[in-house]
Each structure stands twice: as C-alpha cells, then as structure tokens.
mmCIF file of C-alpha atoms in Angstrom:
data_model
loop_
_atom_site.group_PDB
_atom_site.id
_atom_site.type_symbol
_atom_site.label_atom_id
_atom_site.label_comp_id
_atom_site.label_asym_id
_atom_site.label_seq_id
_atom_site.Cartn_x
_atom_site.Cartn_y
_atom_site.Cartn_z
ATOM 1 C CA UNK A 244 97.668 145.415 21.327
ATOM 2 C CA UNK A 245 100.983 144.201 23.062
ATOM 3 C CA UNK A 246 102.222 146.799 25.749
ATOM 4 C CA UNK A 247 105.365 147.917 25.043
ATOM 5 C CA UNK A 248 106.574 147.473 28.667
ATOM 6 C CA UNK A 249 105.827 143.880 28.060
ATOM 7 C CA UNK A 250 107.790 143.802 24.634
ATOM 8 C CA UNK A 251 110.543 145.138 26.153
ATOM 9 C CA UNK A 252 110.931 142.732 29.173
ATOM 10 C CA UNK A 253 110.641 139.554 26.747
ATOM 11 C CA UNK A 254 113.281 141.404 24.703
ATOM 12 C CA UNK A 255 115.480 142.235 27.563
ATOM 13 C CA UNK A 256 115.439 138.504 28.632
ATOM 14 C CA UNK A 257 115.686 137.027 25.296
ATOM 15 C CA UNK A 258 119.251 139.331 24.528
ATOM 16 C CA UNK A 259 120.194 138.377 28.380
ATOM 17 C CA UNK A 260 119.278 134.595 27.160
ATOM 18 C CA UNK A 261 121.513 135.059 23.933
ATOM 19 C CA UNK A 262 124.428 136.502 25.403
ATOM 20 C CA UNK A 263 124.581 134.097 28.257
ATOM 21 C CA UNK A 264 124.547 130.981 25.732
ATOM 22 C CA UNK A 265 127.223 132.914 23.925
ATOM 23 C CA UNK A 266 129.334 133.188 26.817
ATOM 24 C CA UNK A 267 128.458 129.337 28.078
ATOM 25 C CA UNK A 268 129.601 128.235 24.221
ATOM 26 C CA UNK A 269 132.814 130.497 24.474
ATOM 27 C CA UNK A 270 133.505 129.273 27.582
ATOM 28 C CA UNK A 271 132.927 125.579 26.831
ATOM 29 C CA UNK A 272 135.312 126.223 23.568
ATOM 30 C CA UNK A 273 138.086 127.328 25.852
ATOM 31 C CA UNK A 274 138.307 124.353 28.083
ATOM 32 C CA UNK A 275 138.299 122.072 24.859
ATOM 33 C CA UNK A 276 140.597 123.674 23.476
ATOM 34 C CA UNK A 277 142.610 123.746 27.055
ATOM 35 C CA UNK A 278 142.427 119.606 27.312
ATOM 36 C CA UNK A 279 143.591 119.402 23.817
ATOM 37 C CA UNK A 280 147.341 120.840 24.895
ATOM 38 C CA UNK A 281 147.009 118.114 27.596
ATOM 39 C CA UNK A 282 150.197 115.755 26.328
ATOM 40 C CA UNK A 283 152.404 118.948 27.240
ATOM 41 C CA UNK A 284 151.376 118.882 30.855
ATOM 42 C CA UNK A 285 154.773 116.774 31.337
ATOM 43 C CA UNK A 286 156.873 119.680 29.306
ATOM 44 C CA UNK A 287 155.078 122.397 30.937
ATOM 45 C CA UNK A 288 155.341 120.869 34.600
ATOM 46 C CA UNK A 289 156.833 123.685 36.152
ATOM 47 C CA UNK A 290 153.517 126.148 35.520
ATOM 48 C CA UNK A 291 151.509 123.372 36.823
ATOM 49 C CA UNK A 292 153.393 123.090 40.228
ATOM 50 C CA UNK A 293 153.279 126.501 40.224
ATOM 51 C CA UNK A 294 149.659 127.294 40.192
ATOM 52 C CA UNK A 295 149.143 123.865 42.403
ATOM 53 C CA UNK A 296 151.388 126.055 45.010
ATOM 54 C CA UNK A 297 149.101 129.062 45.178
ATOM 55 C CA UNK A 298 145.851 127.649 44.989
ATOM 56 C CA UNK A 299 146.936 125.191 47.512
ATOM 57 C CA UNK A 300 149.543 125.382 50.027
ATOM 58 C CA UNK A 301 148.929 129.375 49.825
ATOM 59 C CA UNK A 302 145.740 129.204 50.810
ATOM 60 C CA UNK A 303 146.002 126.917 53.823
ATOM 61 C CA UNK A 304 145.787 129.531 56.271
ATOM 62 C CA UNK A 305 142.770 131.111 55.124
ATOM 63 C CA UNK A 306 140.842 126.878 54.680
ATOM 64 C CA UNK A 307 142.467 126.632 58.458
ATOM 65 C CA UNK A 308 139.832 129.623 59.691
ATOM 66 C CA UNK A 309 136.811 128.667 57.735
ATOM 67 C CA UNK A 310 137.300 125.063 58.177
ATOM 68 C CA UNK A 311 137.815 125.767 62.158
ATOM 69 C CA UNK A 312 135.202 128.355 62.578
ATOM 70 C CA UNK A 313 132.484 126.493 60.429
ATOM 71 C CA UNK A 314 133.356 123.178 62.813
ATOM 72 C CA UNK A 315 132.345 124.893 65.716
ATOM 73 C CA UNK A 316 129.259 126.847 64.450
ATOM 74 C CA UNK A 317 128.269 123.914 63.156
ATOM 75 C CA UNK A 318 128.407 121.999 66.849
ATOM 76 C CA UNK A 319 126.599 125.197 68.263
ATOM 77 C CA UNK A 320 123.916 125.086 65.789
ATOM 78 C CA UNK A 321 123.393 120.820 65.814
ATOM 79 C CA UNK A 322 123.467 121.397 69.873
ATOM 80 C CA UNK A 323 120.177 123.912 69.702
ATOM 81 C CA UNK A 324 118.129 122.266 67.047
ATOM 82 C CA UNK A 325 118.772 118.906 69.452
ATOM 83 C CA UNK A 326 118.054 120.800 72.392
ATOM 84 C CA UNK A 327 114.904 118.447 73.900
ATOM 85 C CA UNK A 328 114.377 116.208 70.897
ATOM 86 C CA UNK A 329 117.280 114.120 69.890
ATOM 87 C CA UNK A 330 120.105 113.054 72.373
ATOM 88 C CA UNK A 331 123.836 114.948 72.224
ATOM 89 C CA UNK A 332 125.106 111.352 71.179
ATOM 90 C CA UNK A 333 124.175 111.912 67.970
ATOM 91 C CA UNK A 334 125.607 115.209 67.407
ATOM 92 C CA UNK A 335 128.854 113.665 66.392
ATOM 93 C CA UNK A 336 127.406 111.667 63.497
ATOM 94 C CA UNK A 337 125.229 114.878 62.422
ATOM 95 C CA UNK A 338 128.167 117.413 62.302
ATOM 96 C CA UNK A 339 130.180 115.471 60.329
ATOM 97 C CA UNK A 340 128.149 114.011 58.134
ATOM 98 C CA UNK A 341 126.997 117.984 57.222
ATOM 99 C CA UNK A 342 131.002 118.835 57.193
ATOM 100 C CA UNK A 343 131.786 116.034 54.721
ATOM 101 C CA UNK A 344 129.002 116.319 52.554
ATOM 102 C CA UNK A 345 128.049 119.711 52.387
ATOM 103 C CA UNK A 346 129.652 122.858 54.397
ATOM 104 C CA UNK A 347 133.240 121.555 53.565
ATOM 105 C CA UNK A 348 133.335 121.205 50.124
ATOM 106 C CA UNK A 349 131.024 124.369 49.399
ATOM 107 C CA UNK A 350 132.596 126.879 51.730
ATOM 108 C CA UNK A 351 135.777 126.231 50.927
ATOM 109 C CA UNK A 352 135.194 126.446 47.120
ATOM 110 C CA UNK A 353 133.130 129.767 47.505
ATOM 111 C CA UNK A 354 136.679 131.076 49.322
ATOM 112 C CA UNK A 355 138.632 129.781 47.154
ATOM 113 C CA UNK A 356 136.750 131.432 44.061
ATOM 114 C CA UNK A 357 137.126 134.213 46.060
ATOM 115 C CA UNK A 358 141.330 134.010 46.685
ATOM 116 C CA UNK A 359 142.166 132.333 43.372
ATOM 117 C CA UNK A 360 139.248 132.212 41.104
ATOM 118 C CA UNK A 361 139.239 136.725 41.464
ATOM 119 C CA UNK A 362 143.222 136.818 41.230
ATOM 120 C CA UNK A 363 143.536 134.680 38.283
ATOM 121 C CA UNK A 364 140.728 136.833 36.238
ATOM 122 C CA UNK A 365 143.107 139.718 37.768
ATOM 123 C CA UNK A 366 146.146 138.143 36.744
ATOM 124 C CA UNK A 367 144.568 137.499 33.394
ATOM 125 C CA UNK A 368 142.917 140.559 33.072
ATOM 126 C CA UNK A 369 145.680 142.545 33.449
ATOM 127 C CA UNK A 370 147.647 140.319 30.612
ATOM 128 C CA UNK A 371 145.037 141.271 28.437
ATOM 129 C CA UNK A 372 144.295 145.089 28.398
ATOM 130 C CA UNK A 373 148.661 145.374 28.468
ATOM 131 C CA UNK A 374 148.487 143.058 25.269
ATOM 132 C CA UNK A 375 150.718 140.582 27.042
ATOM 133 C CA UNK A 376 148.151 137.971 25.627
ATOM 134 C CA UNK A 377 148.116 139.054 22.127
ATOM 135 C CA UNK A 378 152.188 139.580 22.162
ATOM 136 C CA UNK A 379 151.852 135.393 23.558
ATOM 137 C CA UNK A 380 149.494 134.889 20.294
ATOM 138 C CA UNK A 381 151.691 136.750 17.930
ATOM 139 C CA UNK A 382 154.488 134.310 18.877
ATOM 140 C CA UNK A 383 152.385 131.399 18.301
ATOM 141 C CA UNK A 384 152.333 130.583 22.262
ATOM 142 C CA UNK A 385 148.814 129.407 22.750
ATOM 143 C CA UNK A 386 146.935 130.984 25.644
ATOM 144 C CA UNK A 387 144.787 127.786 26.275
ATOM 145 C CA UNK A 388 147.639 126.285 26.738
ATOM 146 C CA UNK A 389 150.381 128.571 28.875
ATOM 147 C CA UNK A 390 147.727 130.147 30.853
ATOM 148 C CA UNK A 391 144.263 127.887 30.920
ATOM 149 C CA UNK A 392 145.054 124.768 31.406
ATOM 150 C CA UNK A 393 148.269 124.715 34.005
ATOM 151 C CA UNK A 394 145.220 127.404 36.400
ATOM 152 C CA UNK A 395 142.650 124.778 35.425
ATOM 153 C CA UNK A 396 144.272 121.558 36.200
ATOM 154 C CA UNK A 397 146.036 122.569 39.276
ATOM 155 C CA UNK A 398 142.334 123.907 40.603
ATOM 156 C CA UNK A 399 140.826 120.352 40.046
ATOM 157 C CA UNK A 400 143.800 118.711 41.629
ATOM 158 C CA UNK A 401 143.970 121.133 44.894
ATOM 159 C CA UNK A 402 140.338 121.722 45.468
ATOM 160 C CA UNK A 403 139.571 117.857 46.504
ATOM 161 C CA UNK A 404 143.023 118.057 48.832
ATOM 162 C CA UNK A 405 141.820 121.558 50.311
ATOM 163 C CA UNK A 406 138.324 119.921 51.292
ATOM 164 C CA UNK A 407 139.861 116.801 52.970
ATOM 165 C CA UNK A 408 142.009 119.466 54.989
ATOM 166 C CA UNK A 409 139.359 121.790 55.888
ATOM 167 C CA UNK A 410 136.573 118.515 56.675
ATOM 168 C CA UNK A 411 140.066 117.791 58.929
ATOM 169 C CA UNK A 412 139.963 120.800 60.691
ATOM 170 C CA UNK A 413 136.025 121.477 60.897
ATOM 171 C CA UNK A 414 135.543 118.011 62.471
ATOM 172 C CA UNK A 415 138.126 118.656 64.988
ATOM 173 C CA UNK A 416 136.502 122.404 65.567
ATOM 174 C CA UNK A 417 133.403 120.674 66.047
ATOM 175 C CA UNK A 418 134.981 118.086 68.835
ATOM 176 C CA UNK A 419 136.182 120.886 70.519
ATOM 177 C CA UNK A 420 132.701 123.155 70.971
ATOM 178 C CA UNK A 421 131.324 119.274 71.809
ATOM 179 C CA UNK A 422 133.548 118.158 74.438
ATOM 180 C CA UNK A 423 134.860 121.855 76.295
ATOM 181 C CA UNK A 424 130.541 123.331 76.072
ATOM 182 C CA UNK A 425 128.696 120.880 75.948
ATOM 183 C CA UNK A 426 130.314 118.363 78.177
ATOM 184 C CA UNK A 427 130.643 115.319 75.320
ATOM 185 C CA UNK A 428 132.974 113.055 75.855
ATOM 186 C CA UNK A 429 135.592 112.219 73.020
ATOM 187 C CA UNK A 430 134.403 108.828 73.414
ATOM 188 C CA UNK A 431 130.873 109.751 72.730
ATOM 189 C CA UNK A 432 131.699 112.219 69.996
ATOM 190 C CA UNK A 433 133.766 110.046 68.236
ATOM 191 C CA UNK A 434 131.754 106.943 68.315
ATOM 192 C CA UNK A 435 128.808 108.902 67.221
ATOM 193 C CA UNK A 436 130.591 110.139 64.368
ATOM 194 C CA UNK A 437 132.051 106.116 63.789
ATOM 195 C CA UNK A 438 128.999 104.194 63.645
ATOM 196 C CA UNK A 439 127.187 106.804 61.256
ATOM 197 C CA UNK A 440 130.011 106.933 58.759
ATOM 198 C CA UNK A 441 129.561 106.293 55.228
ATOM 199 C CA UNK A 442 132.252 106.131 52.503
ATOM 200 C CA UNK A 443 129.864 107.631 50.328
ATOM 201 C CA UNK A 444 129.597 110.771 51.806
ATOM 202 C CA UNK A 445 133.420 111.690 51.932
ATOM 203 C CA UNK A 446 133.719 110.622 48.185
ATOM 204 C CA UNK A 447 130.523 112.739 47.301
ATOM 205 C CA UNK A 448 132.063 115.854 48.776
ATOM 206 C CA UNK A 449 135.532 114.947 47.054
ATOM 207 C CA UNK A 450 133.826 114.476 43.396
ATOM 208 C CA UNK A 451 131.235 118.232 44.196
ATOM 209 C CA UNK A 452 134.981 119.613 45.020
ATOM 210 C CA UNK A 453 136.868 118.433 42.048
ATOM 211 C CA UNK A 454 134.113 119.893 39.615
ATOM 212 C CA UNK A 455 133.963 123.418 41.812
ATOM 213 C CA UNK A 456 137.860 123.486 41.115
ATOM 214 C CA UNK A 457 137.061 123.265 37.322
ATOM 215 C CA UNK A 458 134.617 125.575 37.155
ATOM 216 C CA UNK A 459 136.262 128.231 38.936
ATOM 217 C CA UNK A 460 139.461 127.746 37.232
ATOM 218 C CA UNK A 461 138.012 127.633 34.043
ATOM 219 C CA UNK A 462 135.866 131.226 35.034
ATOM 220 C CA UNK A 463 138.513 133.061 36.153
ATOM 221 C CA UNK A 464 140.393 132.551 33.178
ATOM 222 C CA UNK A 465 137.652 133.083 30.665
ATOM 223 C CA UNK A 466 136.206 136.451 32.310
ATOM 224 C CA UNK A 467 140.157 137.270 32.910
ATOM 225 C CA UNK A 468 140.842 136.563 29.007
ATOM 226 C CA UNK A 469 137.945 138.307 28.189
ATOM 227 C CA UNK A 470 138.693 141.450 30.410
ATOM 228 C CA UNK A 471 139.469 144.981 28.255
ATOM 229 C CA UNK A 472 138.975 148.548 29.281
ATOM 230 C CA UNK A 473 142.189 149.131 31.232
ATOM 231 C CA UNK A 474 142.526 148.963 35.295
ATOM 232 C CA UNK A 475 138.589 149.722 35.394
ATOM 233 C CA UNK A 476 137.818 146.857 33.384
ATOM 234 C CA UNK A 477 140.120 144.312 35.139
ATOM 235 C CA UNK A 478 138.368 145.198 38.562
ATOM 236 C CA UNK A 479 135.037 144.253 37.303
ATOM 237 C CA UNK A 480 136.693 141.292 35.794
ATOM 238 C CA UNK A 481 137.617 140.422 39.225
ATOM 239 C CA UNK A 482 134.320 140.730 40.497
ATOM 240 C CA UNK A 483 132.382 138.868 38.052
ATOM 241 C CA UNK A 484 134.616 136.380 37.971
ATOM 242 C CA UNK A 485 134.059 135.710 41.703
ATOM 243 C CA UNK A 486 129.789 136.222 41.570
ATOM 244 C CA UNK A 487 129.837 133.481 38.310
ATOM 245 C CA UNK A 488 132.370 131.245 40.303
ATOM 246 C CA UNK A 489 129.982 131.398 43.484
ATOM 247 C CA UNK A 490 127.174 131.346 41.730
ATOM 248 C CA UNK A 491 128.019 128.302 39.791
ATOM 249 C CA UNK A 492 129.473 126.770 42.739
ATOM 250 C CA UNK A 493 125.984 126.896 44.468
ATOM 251 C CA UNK A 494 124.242 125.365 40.820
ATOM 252 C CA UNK A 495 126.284 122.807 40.230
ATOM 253 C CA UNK A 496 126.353 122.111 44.244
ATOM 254 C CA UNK A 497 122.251 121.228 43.550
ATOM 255 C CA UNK A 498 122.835 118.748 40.594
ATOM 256 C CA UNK A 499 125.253 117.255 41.965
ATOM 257 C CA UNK A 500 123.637 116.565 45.038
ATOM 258 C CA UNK A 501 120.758 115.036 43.342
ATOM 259 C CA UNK A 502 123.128 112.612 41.027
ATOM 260 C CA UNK A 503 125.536 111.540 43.858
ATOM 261 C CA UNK A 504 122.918 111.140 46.736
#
C-alpha cells in the first residue's frame, strides 16, 4: 500500500512540473509573437531608444561599482590562491581571462535583472491590475508589440555593450589592486594579460550576455503581464521576476558554457 505522504509529494511535483511547462509554453508564445511585430521596429523607433536609454546609459553608474569592485576582489583573490605556487606574472592573464569570460557577463546580468528586469515586471505589472493593458487590447494596440518587444530588443542590444564596459572597468580595478598592493608592474600586468589573450573568450562572454538580455527582458515582461491582485500582486511580480531572471541567468550561464567552450 502506497503511503499517502509519498502520493502527495509525486503529486505536488507533478502539478509544480505542469504549471512550470505551462508557464515555459506561455512564455515562449509571447516572444514569438513579440518577433513577429519585428518590421515595425523602424515605426516604433522611439520606444526602442527609449528602453535602450534606461537599461543602458541609466544603469552605468551602478555596472561602474560592480565592474570596479569585482576587478579588484578578483586581483585579491587570484593573489592568495597564487600565494607560493604560481608566480604574480600570471595574475594578469588569470584575472582577465575570469572577467571576460565569466564574472563580467554574469554579474552584471544578475544586476541588471535586478534594476531593469524587477522595474519592467513593475512597470508592467502595474499596467495590468489598472487595466491599462486591456484598454491597449481593446484598441487593437498589441501588447507584444508596444510593450514586449521595444523592453526585449533593447535588453539584447545593451546587455553585450554593458559587459564590454564593466570587463573595461573590472580589468582596470584589477590593475590597480595589482600594481598599488602587490607591487606588479603595468608592464608585467599587462603583458601577462597580452600573451594569454584569446578572441574567443571576449566573444563567449558577449554571446552568454546577449542571451541573459533576452531572457530577462522577456521575464520581466511575461511575470509583469501576468501580474493581478492590485499593489500586493505587482510587488511579488517584482520579485519573481528578479529570482526567475537570476535564476535563469545562472542555467543558461552552464549551457552555454559547455557549447561555447
């Protein structure tokens, strides 16, 4: 005889299972749908620079302090784990190669899910449970392709330009902790980081970025579409949105690793 503890595990995963399908399919509907309105990007320019503008240029500050702060952690941490076993030459080549590959590209998409992927469920949230989104469908304005696909397009576009700025800004963090702490020259930092430099590994990080931009985009505005239960229900709109986004991020960060490298 089955327990019925056991019976209702399996059934609590299998309606967790279900619903999370659903949501993948509804999800995976939407951005279709979005890339089908494509051919008005050029009539609806003016929400795409928008949204470019806040998920880029506004968030420079914040990419500045990660990208600076995780530079220089990241020189500090290389510096002990050499400390009697591999010379400070190479500390150059190993910082950057873990900026460009890995800590830029993932760090700054887990902030920016956190900045834009939260406001733009918020944003969207909002729209919904004030029935701004069903007063947009009533006038045959479609929402996939005023509201999805200017967020969506602008995240894919920005997210690759905010990694090359924060790998910028890490690497010189990282020069700095070398060269004022640790007493390596420029020369030696630099040259480290020169003769271990592969192509590959900048264009890696650029191609994990563009699809982190997608799938936060495309989150935000799903959960945010999705969102009903007045103010309650757009703050835990907010917050989902931004555990899926990181969550994902962190996923797709592990398949992507294994395709590209």
């Amino acid at each position: 005889m089955r327990s019925p503890f056991i019976l209702r595990t399996v059934g609590r995963i299998g309606g967790k299972t279900r619903a999370f399908v659903a949501e993948f399919g509804q999800a995976s509907k939407l951005l279709g749908e979005s890339f089908s309105y494509t051919r008005w990007i050029p009539r609806d320019r003016r929400l795409l620079l928008d949204q470019m503008a806040h998920i880029g240029s506004d968030s420079l500050p914040l990419v500045f302090v990660i990208g600076f702060f995780t530079g220089m952690v990241s020189a500090w941490q290389a510096a002990y784990q050499f400390k009697g076993l591999i010379p400070y030459s190479l500390l150059g080549a190993a910082v950057s190669r873990a900026i460009f590959i890995e800590l830029g590209p993932v760090l700054t998409a887990i902030v920016i899910a956190g900045r834009v992927g939260a406001s733009i469920a918020a944003e969207l949230g909002t729209m919904r449970v004030t029935e701004q989104i069903d007063a947009l469908e009533s006038l045959a304005i479609s929402p996939a392709r005023y509201l999805a696909l200017p967020r969506i397009v602008a995240a894919i576009v920005m997210m690759p330009l905010l990694v090359i700025f924060a790998n910028t800004i890490a690497l010189l963090g990282a020069y700095l902790v070398s060269n004022m702490f640790l007493d390596i020259s420029s020369k030696m930092f630099f040259d480290s980081v020169q003769r271990f430099f592969h192509l590959k590994d900048i264009f890696g990080g650029l191609v994990k970025a563009l699809f982190f931009g997608g799938v936060t985009a495309l989150i935000g505005v799903h959960v945010g579409m999705r969102a009903s239960g007045g103010a309650e229900g757009v703050g835990n709109a907010t917050i989902r949105a931004f555990v899926l986004s990181s969550a994902m991020i962190l996923v797709m960060d592990y398949m992507l690793w294994t395709i590209l490298f």
